[in-house]
Tab-separated table of N, CA and C and ligand atoms in Angstrom:
chain	number	residue	atom	x	y	z
A	7	MET	N	4.503	-20.010	6.926
A	7	MET	CA	4.843	-18.650	7.343
A	7	MET	C	4.842	-18.534	8.861
A	8	HIS	N	5.332	-17.411	9.353
A	8	HIS	CA	5.585	-17.229	10.773
A	8	HIS	C	4.474	-16.466	11.466
A	9	ALA	N	4.721	-16.108	12.720
A	9	ALA	CA	3.674	-15.445	13.508
A	9	ALA	C	3.212	-14.145	12.850
A	10	ARG	N	4.193	-13.341	12.407
A	10	ARG	CA	3.789	-12.106	11.725
A	10	ARG	C	3.563	-12.471	10.258
A	11	ASN	N	2.477	-13.178	9.993
A	11	ASN	CA	2.366	-13.767	8.660
A	11	ASN	C	1.499	-12.971	7.682
A	12	ASN	N	1.266	-11.711	8.000
A	12	ASN	CA	0.597	-10.835	7.036
A	12	ASN	C	1.646	-10.023	6.282
A	13	ILE	N	1.291	-9.584	5.094
A	13	ILE	CA	2.185	-8.712	4.333
A	13	ILE	C	1.455	-7.393	4.093
A	14	PHE	N	2.109	-6.296	4.457
A	14	PHE	CA	1.549	-4.966	4.206
A	14	PHE	C	2.354	-4.316	3.090
A	15	LEU	N	1.705	-4.039	1.984
A	15	LEU	CA	2.374	-3.390	0.861
A	15	LEU	C	2.149	-1.887	0.967
A	16	ILE	N	3.262	-1.150	1.079
A	16	ILE	CA	3.156	0.307	1.158
A	16	ILE	C	3.903	0.929	-0.026
A	17	GLY	N	3.670	2.211	-0.226
A	17	GLY	CA	4.352	2.924	-1.295
A	17	GLY	C	3.418	3.938	-1.907
A	18	PHE	N	3.973	4.730	-2.784
A	18	PHE	CA	3.224	5.828	-3.399
A	18	PHE	C	2.085	5.289	-4.268
A	19	MET	N	1.137	6.172	-4.560
A	19	MET	CA	0.085	5.820	-5.518
A	19	MET	C	0.741	5.340	-6.812
A	20	GLY	N	0.216	4.278	-7.372
A	20	GLY	CA	0.781	3.778	-8.624
A	20	GLY	C	2.065	2.969	-8.465
A	21	ALA	N	2.421	2.630	-7.242
A	21	ALA	CA	3.647	1.830	-7.042
A	21	ALA	C	3.410	0.359	-7.382
A	22	GLY	N	2.135	-0.039	-7.487
A	22	GLY	CA	1.832	-1.423	-7.850
A	22	GLY	C	1.326	-2.269	-6.687
A	23	LYS	N	0.894	-1.630	-5.614
A	23	LYS	CA	0.463	-2.380	-4.415
A	23	LYS	C	-0.696	-3.334	-4.715
A	24	SER	N	-1.703	-2.829	-5.416
A	24	SER	CA	-2.873	-3.681	-5.706
A	24	SER	C	-2.501	-4.824	-6.638
A	25	THR	N	-1.675	-4.530	-7.619
A	25	THR	CA	-1.270	-5.556	-8.591
A	25	THR	C	-0.508	-6.680	-7.894
A	26	ILE	N	0.397	-6.320	-6.998
A	26	ILE	CA	1.194	-7.344	-6.314
A	26	ILE	C	0.330	-8.089	-5.287
A	27	ALA	N	-0.573	-7.380	-4.640
A	27	ALA	CA	-1.467	-8.051	-3.687
A	27	ALA	C	-2.305	-9.099	-4.423
A	28	ARG	N	-2.813	-8.715	-5.598
A	28	ARG	CA	-3.615	-9.657	-6.388
A	28	ARG	C	-2.769	-10.869	-6.780
A	29	TYR	N	-1.525	-10.634	-7.147
A	29	TYR	CA	-0.638	-11.741	-7.537
A	29	TYR	C	-0.447	-12.713	-6.366
A	30	LEU	N	-0.151	-12.166	-5.186
A	30	LEU	CA	0.099	-13.042	-4.022
A	30	LEU	C	-1.171	-13.787	-3.605
A	31	HIS	N	-2.293	-13.143	-3.815
A	31	HIS	CA	-3.583	-13.793	-3.537
A	31	HIS	C	-3.796	-14.969	-4.489
A	32	ARG	N	-3.584	-14.722	-5.760
A	32	ARG	CA	-3.861	-15.768	-6.764
A	32	ARG	C	-2.847	-16.898	-6.691
A	33	LYS	N	-1.567	-16.532	-6.536
A	33	LYS	CA	-0.524	-17.556	-6.591
A	33	LYS	C	-0.416	-18.338	-5.287
A	34	TYR	N	-0.528	-17.649	-4.175
A	34	TYR	CA	-0.269	-18.306	-2.888
A	34	TYR	C	-1.504	-18.419	-1.997
A	35	GLY	N	-2.648	-18.024	-2.517
A	35	GLY	CA	-3.893	-18.171	-1.754
A	35	GLY	C	-3.961	-17.297	-0.517
A	36	MET	N	-3.131	-16.237	-0.480
A	36	MET	CA	-3.243	-15.330	0.672
A	36	MET	C	-4.571	-14.586	0.585
A	37	LYS	N	-5.156	-14.262	1.736
A	37	LYS	CA	-6.342	-13.407	1.706
A	37	LYS	C	-5.885	-12.014	1.278
A	38	TRP	N	-6.761	-11.293	0.611
A	38	TRP	CA	-6.372	-10.025	-0.010
A	38	TRP	C	-7.294	-8.917	0.466
A	39	LEU	N	-6.686	-7.883	1.042
A	39	LEU	CA	-7.480	-6.750	1.493
A	39	LEU	C	-6.986	-5.443	0.859
A	40	GLU	N	-7.873	-4.778	0.172
A	40	GLU	CA	-7.595	-3.462	-0.423
A	40	GLU	C	-8.137	-2.420	0.535
A	41	MET	N	-7.273	-1.665	1.176
A	41	MET	CA	-7.781	-0.714	2.180
A	41	MET	C	-8.765	0.288	1.589
A	42	ASP	N	-8.421	0.862	0.438
A	42	ASP	CA	-9.316	1.867	-0.154
A	42	ASP	C	-10.696	1.280	-0.459
A	43	LYS	N	-10.695	0.063	-1.026
A	43	LYS	CA	-11.980	-0.564	-1.393
A	43	LYS	C	-12.814	-0.843	-0.151
A	44	GLU	N	-12.134	-1.311	0.912
A	44	GLU	CA	-12.828	-1.638	2.159
A	44	GLU	C	-13.433	-0.365	2.775
A	45	ILE	N	-12.661	0.723	2.746
A	45	ILE	CA	-13.165	2.000	3.278
A	45	ILE	C	-14.364	2.476	2.444
A	46	GLU	N	-14.260	2.351	1.133
A	46	GLU	CA	-15.369	2.767	0.260
A	46	GLU	C	-16.625	1.943	0.553
A	47	ARG	N	-16.421	0.646	0.741
A	47	ARG	CA	-17.565	-0.238	1.008
A	47	ARG	C	-18.239	0.147	2.335
A	48	LYS	N	-17.400	0.345	3.366
A	48	LYS	CA	-17.962	0.662	4.683
A	48	LYS	C	-18.654	2.020	4.711
A	49	GLN	N	-18.101	2.986	3.988
A	49	GLN	CA	-18.662	4.346	4.004
A	49	GLN	C	-19.781	4.519	2.980
A	50	GLY	N	-19.859	3.593	2.029
A	50	GLY	CA	-20.840	3.753	0.958
A	50	GLY	C	-20.533	4.957	0.085
A	51	MET	N	-19.263	5.315	-0.003
A	51	MET	CA	-18.836	6.482	-0.799
A	51	MET	C	-17.491	6.185	-1.436
A	52	SER	N	-17.204	6.819	-2.542
A	52	SER	CA	-15.886	6.652	-3.153
A	52	SER	C	-14.852	7.461	-2.356
A	53	ILE	N	-13.574	7.130	-2.558
A	53	ILE	CA	-12.508	7.874	-1.876
A	53	ILE	C	-12.597	9.361	-2.243
A	54	SER	N	-12.856	9.642	-3.511
A	54	SER	CA	-12.968	11.047	-3.944
A	54	SER	C	-14.084	11.758	-3.195
A	55	GLU	N	-15.227	11.070	-3.037
A	55	GLU	CA	-16.353	11.692	-2.308
A	55	GLU	C	-16.006	11.907	-0.839
A	56	ILE	N	-15.319	10.955	-0.242
A	56	ILE	CA	-14.944	11.106	1.173
A	56	ILE	C	-14.037	12.334	1.336
A	57	PHE	N	-13.044	12.470	0.438
A	57	PHE	CA	-12.154	13.638	0.499
A	57	PHE	C	-12.959	14.933	0.322
A	58	ARG	N	-13.878	14.911	-0.623
A	58	ARG	CA	-14.623	16.142	-0.947
A	58	ARG	C	-15.610	16.513	0.154
A	59	LEU	N	-16.318	15.499	0.668
A	59	LEU	CA	-17.393	15.803	1.620
A	59	LEU	C	-16.916	15.859	3.065
A	60	LYS	N	-15.895	15.048	3.396
A	60	LYS	CA	-15.479	14.961	4.810
A	60	LYS	C	-14.067	15.483	5.049
A	61	GLY	N	-13.265	15.545	4.018
A	61	GLY	CA	-11.904	16.066	4.163
A	61	GLY	C	-10.863	14.976	4.375
A	62	GLU	N	-9.612	15.354	4.148
A	62	GLU	CA	-8.528	14.363	4.212
A	62	GLU	C	-8.324	13.813	5.625
A	63	GLU	N	-8.408	14.680	6.647
A	63	GLU	CA	-8.154	14.208	8.016
A	63	GLU	C	-9.140	13.107	8.403
A	64	TYR	N	-10.397	13.299	8.013
A	64	TYR	CA	-11.421	12.294	8.297
A	64	TYR	C	-11.046	10.967	7.628
A	65	PHE	N	-10.601	11.066	6.374
A	65	PHE	CA	-10.189	9.859	5.656
A	65	PHE	C	-9.020	9.177	6.365
A	66	ARG	N	-8.047	9.968	6.841
A	66	ARG	CA	-6.884	9.387	7.544
A	66	ARG	C	-7.326	8.657	8.814
A	67	GLY	N	-8.363	9.178	9.447
A	67	GLY	CA	-8.914	8.517	10.633
A	67	GLY	C	-9.528	7.169	10.270
A	68	LEU	N	-10.198	7.124	9.129
A	68	LEU	CA	-10.805	5.857	8.679
A	68	LEU	C	-9.725	4.824	8.397
A	69	GLU	N	-8.594	5.285	7.836
A	69	GLU	CA	-7.490	4.354	7.569
A	69	GLU	C	-6.979	3.745	8.877
A	70	THR	N	-6.783	4.606	9.879
A	70	THR	CA	-6.277	4.102	11.163
A	70	THR	C	-7.287	3.138	11.793
A	71	ASP	N	-8.563	3.494	11.780
A	71	ASP	CA	-9.604	2.611	12.335
A	71	ASP	C	-9.560	1.251	11.655
A	72	LEU	N	-9.433	1.272	10.333
A	72	LEU	CA	-9.436	0.005	9.596
A	72	LEU	C	-8.222	-0.842	9.975
A	73	LEU	N	-7.057	-0.210	10.050
A	73	LEU	CA	-5.851	-0.976	10.398
A	73	LEU	C	-5.988	-1.601	11.782
A	74	LEU	N	-6.507	-0.822	12.722
A	74	LEU	CA	-6.637	-1.350	14.091
A	74	LEU	C	-7.645	-2.501	14.125
A	75	SER	N	-8.632	-2.445	13.250
A	75	SER	CA	-9.650	-3.503	13.238
A	75	SER	C	-9.133	-4.792	12.608
A	76	LEU	N	-7.941	-4.733	12.015
A	76	LEU	CA	-7.410	-5.931	11.351
A	76	LEU	C	-6.712	-6.874	12.327
A	77	GLU	N	-6.610	-6.459	13.572
A	77	GLU	CA	-5.934	-7.297	14.555
A	77	GLU	C	-6.531	-8.708	14.533
A	78	GLY	N	-5.676	-9.713	14.526
A	78	GLY	CA	-6.181	-11.080	14.492
A	78	GLY	C	-6.219	-11.665	13.087
A	79	LYS	N	-6.053	-10.822	12.081
A	79	LYS	CA	-6.037	-11.347	10.704
A	79	LYS	C	-4.754	-12.134	10.469
A	80	GLU	N	-4.841	-13.158	9.644
A	80	GLU	CA	-3.654	-13.967	9.328
A	80	GLU	C	-3.589	-14.256	7.839
A	81	HIS	N	-2.372	-14.526	7.382
A	81	HIS	CA	-2.145	-14.885	5.970
A	81	HIS	C	-2.863	-13.930	5.019
A	82	THR	N	-2.782	-12.662	5.346
A	82	THR	CA	-3.479	-11.659	4.542
A	82	THR	C	-2.461	-10.715	3.918
A	83	VAL	N	-2.659	-10.400	2.656
A	83	VAL	CA	-1.833	-9.368	2.034
A	83	VAL	C	-2.698	-8.114	1.949
A	84	VAL	N	-2.184	-7.044	2.555
A	84	VAL	CA	-2.944	-5.801	2.636
A	84	VAL	C	-2.329	-4.783	1.685
A	85	SER	N	-3.140	-4.311	0.753
A	85	SER	CA	-2.706	-3.242	-0.140
A	85	SER	C	-3.104	-1.937	0.529
A	86	CYS	N	-2.110	-1.229	1.066
A	86	CYS	CA	-2.387	-0.022	1.865
A	86	CYS	C	-2.582	1.191	0.965
A	87	GLY	N	-3.375	2.148	1.413
A	87	GLY	CA	-3.423	3.432	0.727
A	87	GLY	C	-2.046	4.084	0.832
A	88	GLY	N	-1.707	4.910	-0.169
A	88	GLY	CA	-0.367	5.493	-0.217
A	88	GLY	C	0.009	6.337	0.990
A	89	GLY	N	-0.990	6.857	1.715
A	89	GLY	CA	-0.679	7.731	2.847
A	89	GLY	C	-0.603	7.013	4.186
A	90	VAL	N	-0.860	5.732	4.205
A	90	VAL	CA	-0.942	4.988	5.476
A	90	VAL	C	0.319	5.111	6.347
A	91	PRO	N	1.545	5.014	5.776
A	91	PRO	CA	2.738	5.050	6.637
A	91	PRO	C	3.055	6.437	7.204
A	92	LEU	N	2.269	7.446	6.835
A	92	LEU	CA	2.557	8.793	7.335
A	92	LEU	C	2.224	8.917	8.813
A	93	ARG	N	1.364	8.055	9.321
A	93	ARG	CA	1.036	8.080	10.748
A	93	ARG	C	1.803	6.973	11.465
A	94	ASP	N	2.553	7.370	12.493
A	94	ASP	CA	3.356	6.375	13.226
A	94	ASP	C	2.488	5.283	13.836
A	95	CYS	N	1.307	5.634	14.314
A	95	CYS	CA	0.459	4.617	14.948
A	95	CYS	C	0.046	3.556	13.930
A	96	ASN	N	-0.096	3.941	12.675
A	96	ASN	CA	-0.420	2.957	11.633
A	96	ASN	C	0.741	1.983	11.449
A	97	VAL	N	1.948	2.541	11.456
A	97	VAL	CA	3.135	1.705	11.252
A	97	VAL	C	3.264	0.706	12.412
A	98	GLU	N	3.051	1.188	13.622
A	98	GLU	CA	3.126	0.289	14.789
A	98	GLU	C	2.127	-0.859	14.654
A	99	ALA	N	0.914	-0.528	14.251
A	99	ALA	CA	-0.135	-1.553	14.115
A	99	ALA	C	0.273	-2.600	13.074
A	100	MET	N	0.863	-2.152	11.985
A	100	MET	CA	1.242	-3.092	10.919
A	100	MET	C	2.401	-3.985	11.363
A	101	LYS	N	3.371	-3.365	12.062
A	101	LYS	CA	4.557	-4.134	12.474
A	101	LYS	C	4.196	-5.282	13.394
A	102	LYS	N	3.143	-5.091	14.171
A	102	LYS	CA	2.749	-6.126	15.128
A	102	LYS	C	2.314	-7.407	14.443
A	103	SER	N	1.694	-7.272	13.281
A	103	SER	CA	1.096	-8.485	12.707
A	103	SER	C	1.664	-8.868	11.354
A	104	GLY	N	2.674	-8.138	10.885
A	104	GLY	CA	3.156	-8.514	9.555
A	104	GLY	C	4.459	-7.870	9.170
A	105	VAL	N	4.848	-8.158	7.945
A	105	VAL	CA	6.066	-7.594	7.372
A	105	VAL	C	5.637	-6.463	6.431
A	106	ILE	N	6.270	-5.306	6.595
A	106	ILE	CA	5.931	-4.155	5.764
A	106	ILE	C	6.895	-4.103	4.581
A	107	VAL	N	6.345	-4.089	3.390
A	107	VAL	CA	7.163	-4.088	2.173
A	107	VAL	C	6.901	-2.792	1.406
A	108	PHE	N	7.974	-2.069	1.131
A	108	PHE	CA	7.880	-0.795	0.410
A	108	PHE	C	8.128	-1.038	-1.076
A	109	LEU	N	7.110	-0.793	-1.894
A	109	LEU	CA	7.263	-0.897	-3.345
A	109	LEU	C	7.700	0.458	-3.883
A	110	THR	N	8.838	0.489	-4.555
A	110	THR	CA	9.342	1.768	-5.073
A	110	THR	C	9.097	1.869	-6.574
A	111	ALA	N	8.964	3.110	-7.031
A	111	ALA	CA	8.830	3.368	-8.468
A	111	ALA	C	9.283	4.794	-8.727
A	112	ARG	N	9.889	5.015	-9.889
A	112	ARG	CA	10.316	6.367	-10.252
A	112	ARG	C	9.088	7.220	-10.579
A	113	PRO	N	9.175	8.533	-10.345
A	113	PRO	CA	8.035	9.414	-10.653
A	113	PRO	C	7.524	9.243	-12.088
A	114	GLU	N	8.429	9.026	-13.034
A	114	GLU	CA	8.019	8.855	-14.433
A	114	GLU	C	7.150	7.600	-14.584
A	115	THR	N	7.546	6.529	-13.880
A	115	THR	CA	6.782	5.278	-13.925
A	115	THR	C	5.414	5.484	-13.283
A	116	ILE	N	5.419	6.183	-12.150
A	116	ILE	CA	4.162	6.428	-11.433
A	116	ILE	C	3.194	7.198	-12.331
A	117	LEU	N	3.697	8.233	-12.985
A	117	LEU	CA	2.838	9.035	-13.862
A	117	LEU	C	2.192	8.155	-14.936
A	118	GLN	N	2.983	7.294	-15.550
A	118	GLN	CA	2.433	6.407	-16.577
A	118	GLN	C	1.306	5.546	-16.014
A	119	ARG	N	1.487	5.087	-14.786
A	119	ARG	CA	0.499	4.167	-14.207
A	119	ARG	C	-0.775	4.864	-13.725
A	120	VAL	N	-0.671	6.147	-13.366
A	120	VAL	CA	-1.865	6.813	-12.794
A	120	VAL	C	-2.543	7.789	-13.765
A	121	LYS	N	-1.916	8.028	-14.919
A	121	LYS	CA	-2.367	9.178	-15.727
A	121	LYS	C	-3.810	9.061	-16.223
A	122	ASP	N	-4.308	7.860	-16.417
A	122	ASP	CA	-5.660	7.722	-16.968
A	122	ASP	C	-6.742	7.497	-15.912
A	123	SER	N	-6.371	7.461	-14.643
A	123	SER	CA	-7.408	7.220	-13.626
A	123	SER	C	-7.770	8.539	-12.935
A	124	HIS	N	-8.973	8.559	-12.373
A	124	HIS	CA	-9.434	9.804	-11.737
A	124	HIS	C	-9.943	9.538	-10.332
A	125	ASP	N	-9.432	8.499	-9.706
A	125	ASP	CA	-9.928	8.164	-8.367
A	125	ASP	C	-8.920	8.492	-7.264
A	126	ARG	N	-7.938	9.352	-7.590
A	126	ARG	CA	-6.961	9.750	-6.569
A	126	ARG	C	-6.994	11.272	-6.414
A	127	PRO	N	-7.782	11.732	-5.432
A	127	PRO	CA	-7.995	13.185	-5.300
A	127	PRO	C	-6.694	13.978	-5.160
A	128	LEU	N	-5.668	13.410	-4.548
A	128	LEU	CA	-4.432	14.177	-4.338
A	128	LEU	C	-3.695	14.456	-5.652
A	129	LEU	N	-4.002	13.671	-6.683
A	129	LEU	CA	-3.287	13.854	-7.950
A	129	LEU	C	-4.121	14.556	-9.023
A	130	GLU	N	-5.418	14.750	-8.749
A	130	GLU	CA	-6.258	15.402	-9.766
A	130	GLU	C	-5.733	16.815	-10.043
A	131	GLY	N	-5.518	17.106	-11.291
A	131	GLY	CA	-4.991	18.428	-11.656
A	131	GLY	C	-3.489	18.561	-11.472
A	132	HIS	N	-2.850	17.477	-11.029
A	132	HIS	CA	-1.390	17.522	-10.794
A	132	HIS	C	-0.691	16.329	-11.433
A	133	LYS	N	-1.194	15.893	-12.556
A	133	LYS	CA	-0.608	14.691	-13.165
A	133	LYS	C	0.647	15.069	-13.947
A	134	ASP	N	1.710	15.389	-13.197
A	134	ASP	CA	2.989	15.672	-13.849
A	134	ASP	C	4.130	15.179	-12.961
A	135	VAL	N	5.258	14.939	-13.603
A	135	VAL	CA	6.396	14.316	-12.919
A	135	VAL	C	6.889	15.181	-11.757
A	136	ALA	N	6.930	16.502	-11.963
A	136	ALA	CA	7.469	17.387	-10.919
A	136	ALA	C	6.624	17.300	-9.652
A	137	TYR	N	5.312	17.318	-9.815
A	137	TYR	CA	4.436	17.266	-8.633
A	137	TYR	C	4.567	15.921	-7.920
A	138	ILE	N	4.561	14.850	-8.704
A	138	ILE	CA	4.681	13.507	-8.120
A	138	ILE	C	6.024	13.383	-7.395
A	139	ALA	N	7.091	13.875	-8.028
A	139	ALA	CA	8.425	13.778	-7.423
A	139	ALA	C	8.475	14.527	-6.093
A	140	GLU	N	7.827	15.680	-6.035
A	140	GLU	CA	7.852	16.486	-4.809
A	140	GLU	C	7.076	15.811	-3.680
A	141	LEU	N	5.884	15.315	-4.002
A	141	LEU	CA	5.070	14.635	-2.981
A	141	LEU	C	5.783	13.368	-2.499
A	142	LEU	N	6.362	12.669	-3.446
A	142	LEU	CA	7.099	11.443	-3.105
A	142	LEU	C	8.297	11.771	-2.210
A	143	ALA	N	9.036	12.814	-2.547
A	143	ALA	CA	10.218	13.186	-1.757
A	143	ALA	C	9.818	13.495	-0.316
A	144	GLY	N	8.682	14.121	-0.139
A	144	GLY	CA	8.203	14.442	1.205
A	144	GLY	C	7.823	13.220	2.014
A	145	ARG	N	7.574	12.114	1.327
A	145	ARG	CA	7.130	10.901	2.020
A	145	ARG	C	8.207	9.825	2.121
A	146	GLN	N	9.235	9.969	1.302
A	146	GLN	CA	10.225	8.908	1.135
A	146	GLN	C	10.770	8.373	2.471
A	147	LYS	N	11.137	9.297	3.367
A	147	LYS	CA	11.747	8.894	4.647
A	147	LYS	C	10.771	8.070	5.475
A	148	LYS	N	9.519	8.457	5.464
A	148	LYS	CA	8.491	7.719	6.212
A	148	LYS	C	8.343	6.307	5.647
A	149	TYR	N	8.318	6.200	4.328
A	149	TYR	CA	8.187	4.884	3.701
A	149	TYR	C	9.386	4.007	4.072
A	150	GLU	N	10.574	4.596	3.957
A	150	GLU	CA	11.786	3.802	4.238
A	150	GLU	C	11.848	3.375	5.692
A	151	ALA	N	11.490	4.294	6.587
A	151	ALA	CA	11.578	3.978	8.023
A	151	ALA	C	10.582	2.888	8.407
A	152	ALA	N	9.444	2.869	7.741
A	152	ALA	CA	8.406	1.886	8.099
A	152	ALA	C	8.754	0.482	7.612
A	153	ALA	N	9.477	0.419	6.490
A	153	ALA	CA	9.582	-0.859	5.777
A	153	ALA	C	10.688	-1.779	6.281
A	154	GLU	N	10.401	-3.050	6.242
A	154	GLU	CA	11.401	-4.071	6.544
A	154	GLU	C	12.061	-4.539	5.242
A	155	LEU	N	11.299	-4.508	4.178
A	155	LEU	CA	11.808	-4.904	2.864
A	155	LEU	C	11.461	-3.829	1.844
A	156	LEU	N	12.310	-3.752	0.835
A	156	LEU	CA	12.098	-2.783	-0.240
A	156	LEU	C	12.135	-3.551	-1.561
A	157	ALA	N	11.197	-3.293	-2.438
A	157	ALA	CA	11.225	-3.964	-3.748
A	157	ALA	C	10.994	-2.935	-4.844
A	158	ALA	N	11.922	-2.892	-5.800
A	158	ALA	CA	11.785	-1.952	-6.918
A	158	ALA	C	10.820	-2.534	-7.940
A	159	THR	N	10.000	-1.669	-8.528
A	159	THR	CA	8.984	-2.166	-9.469
A	159	THR	C	9.177	-1.679	-10.904
A	160	ASP	N	10.047	-0.695	-11.117
A	160	ASP	CA	10.197	-0.138	-12.471
A	160	ASP	C	10.611	-1.225	-13.464
A	161	GLY	N	9.866	-1.346	-14.541
A	161	GLY	CA	10.228	-2.261	-15.625
A	161	GLY	C	10.182	-3.741	-15.248
A	162	ARG	N	9.530	-4.074	-14.158
A	162	ARG	CA	9.483	-5.494	-13.749
A	162	ARG	C	8.040	-6.001	-13.764
A	163	SER	N	7.882	-7.305	-13.971
A	163	SER	CA	6.535	-7.879	-14.021
A	163	SER	C	6.025	-8.155	-12.613
A	164	ALA	N	4.704	-8.304	-12.513
A	164	ALA	CA	4.092	-8.640	-11.222
A	164	ALA	C	4.661	-9.962	-10.711
A	165	GLU	N	4.905	-10.888	-11.630
A	165	GLU	CA	5.418	-12.197	-11.225
A	165	GLU	C	6.812	-12.064	-10.586
A	166	GLU	N	7.693	-11.330	-11.266
A	166	GLU	CA	9.053	-11.141	-10.717
A	166	GLU	C	9.006	-10.514	-9.327
A	167	ILE	N	8.224	-9.456	-9.212
A	167	ILE	CA	8.173	-8.714	-7.943
A	167	ILE	C	7.501	-9.567	-6.863
A	168	GLY	N	6.389	-10.180	-7.227
A	168	GLY	CA	5.645	-11.003	-6.265
A	168	GLY	C	6.469	-12.169	-5.754
A	169	GLU	N	7.192	-12.827	-6.667
A	169	GLU	CA	8.030	-13.974	-6.257
A	169	GLU	C	9.149	-13.507	-5.328
A	170	GLU	N	9.767	-12.376	-5.676
A	170	GLU	CA	10.851	-11.861	-4.823
A	170	GLU	C	10.328	-11.562	-3.415
A	171	ILE	N	9.187	-10.922	-3.350
A	171	ILE	CA	8.639	-10.554	-2.038
A	171	ILE	C	8.288	-11.801	-1.240
A	172	TYR	N	7.640	-12.746	-1.880
A	172	TYR	CA	7.210	-13.944	-1.144
A	172	TYR	C	8.429	-14.689	-0.583
A	173	ARG	N	9.480	-14.778	-1.414
A	173	ARG	CA	10.697	-15.475	-0.972
A	173	ARG	C	11.356	-14.729	0.199
A	174	ARG	N	11.486	-13.409	0.062
A	174	ARG	CA	12.196	-12.657	1.108
A	174	ARG	C	11.398	-12.592	2.407
A	175	VAL	N	10.098	-12.499	2.310
A	175	VAL	CA	9.276	-12.520	3.530
A	175	VAL	C	9.428	-13.893	4.203
A	176	GLY	N	9.481	-14.929	3.393
A	176	GLY	CA	9.679	-16.285	3.935
A	176	GLY	C	11.005	-16.406	4.669
A	177	GLU	N	12.058	-15.778	4.113
A	177	GLU	CA	13.375	-15.835	4.761
A	177	GLU	C	13.335	-15.137	6.123
A	178	ILE	N	12.627	-14.053	6.211
A	178	ILE	CA	12.502	-13.362	7.508
A	178	ILE	C	11.843	-14.313	8.505
A	179	GLY	N	10.830	-15.030	8.037
A	179	GLY	CA	10.125	-15.979	8.893
A	179	GLY	C	11.031	-17.080	9.406
A	180	GLU	N	11.898	-17.581	8.497
A	180	GLU	CA	12.817	-18.680	8.919
A	180	GLU	C	13.769	-18.204	9.989
A	181	LYS	N	14.258	-16.978	9.839
A	181	LYS	CA	15.181	-16.419	10.844
A	181	LYS	C	14.512	-16.293	12.198
A	182	GLN	N	13.229	-15.972	12.153
A	182	GLN	CA	12.527	-15.715	13.422
A	182	GLN	C	11.997	-16.973	14.072
A	183	ALA	N	11.937	-18.056	13.275
A	183	ALA	CA	11.308	-19.275	13.798
A	183	ALA	C	12.179	-19.924	14.897
B	205	S3P	C1	-3.528	8.279	-1.124
B	205	S3P	C2	-3.466	7.133	-1.858
B	205	S3P	C3	-4.657	6.435	-2.384
B	205	S3P	C4	-5.877	6.734	-1.508
B	205	S3P	C5	-6.052	8.201	-1.336
B	205	S3P	C6	-4.829	8.897	-0.725
B	205	S3P	C7	-2.281	8.921	-0.679
B	205	S3P	O1	-4.414	5.031	-2.427
B	205	S3P	O2	-5.745	6.104	-0.267
B	205	S3P	O3	-6.350	8.743	-2.596
B	205	S3P	O4	-2.308	9.797	0.221
B	205	S3P	O5	-1.188	8.541	-1.191
B	205	S3P	P1	-3.466	4.305	-3.510
B	205	S3P	O6	-2.053	4.452	-3.036
B	205	S3P	O7	-3.923	2.885	-3.462
B	205	S3P	O8	-3.705	4.950	-4.824
């Protein structure tokens, strides 16, 4: 791989970021970082508790701090929280050290993937297609503008998606070498 040899997976909640990060870790031995898990570990609180006790803005600050602290990391696949690309400074930090890949999924697919979990405060009480579609529409442009690659996930296996991403990121590296 090339100088920007990290992969940042972005996209809406339930787009499959963690699943694909795990695949690339297992198959290609990339180091794997889950932003939400890392924030929870450092704060000693769940994401839901951070939102409830400190508020969303505080959480967004923790995301930016974590991204900036990743400088110097290599061969790492980062599963970003769904809101990470909303801040331009986050996008700049990611572009410096890696390739940003946007995982897309239809609202119906997202609902199926998130409906049984309760660790996403933004979706609690709003587990319906209309709400997901609206929140997604508000973010779509930010996701697209941040990303160098786009990979659709609806109806596809982790293997198919992971292999496609690894190959295409490699091609970017060859062009830049
Ligand atoms: C969020 C996504 C979540 C988590 C937090 C906020 C968002 O991460 O960071 O609940 O704003 O989209 P996942 O995308 O990993 O679910």
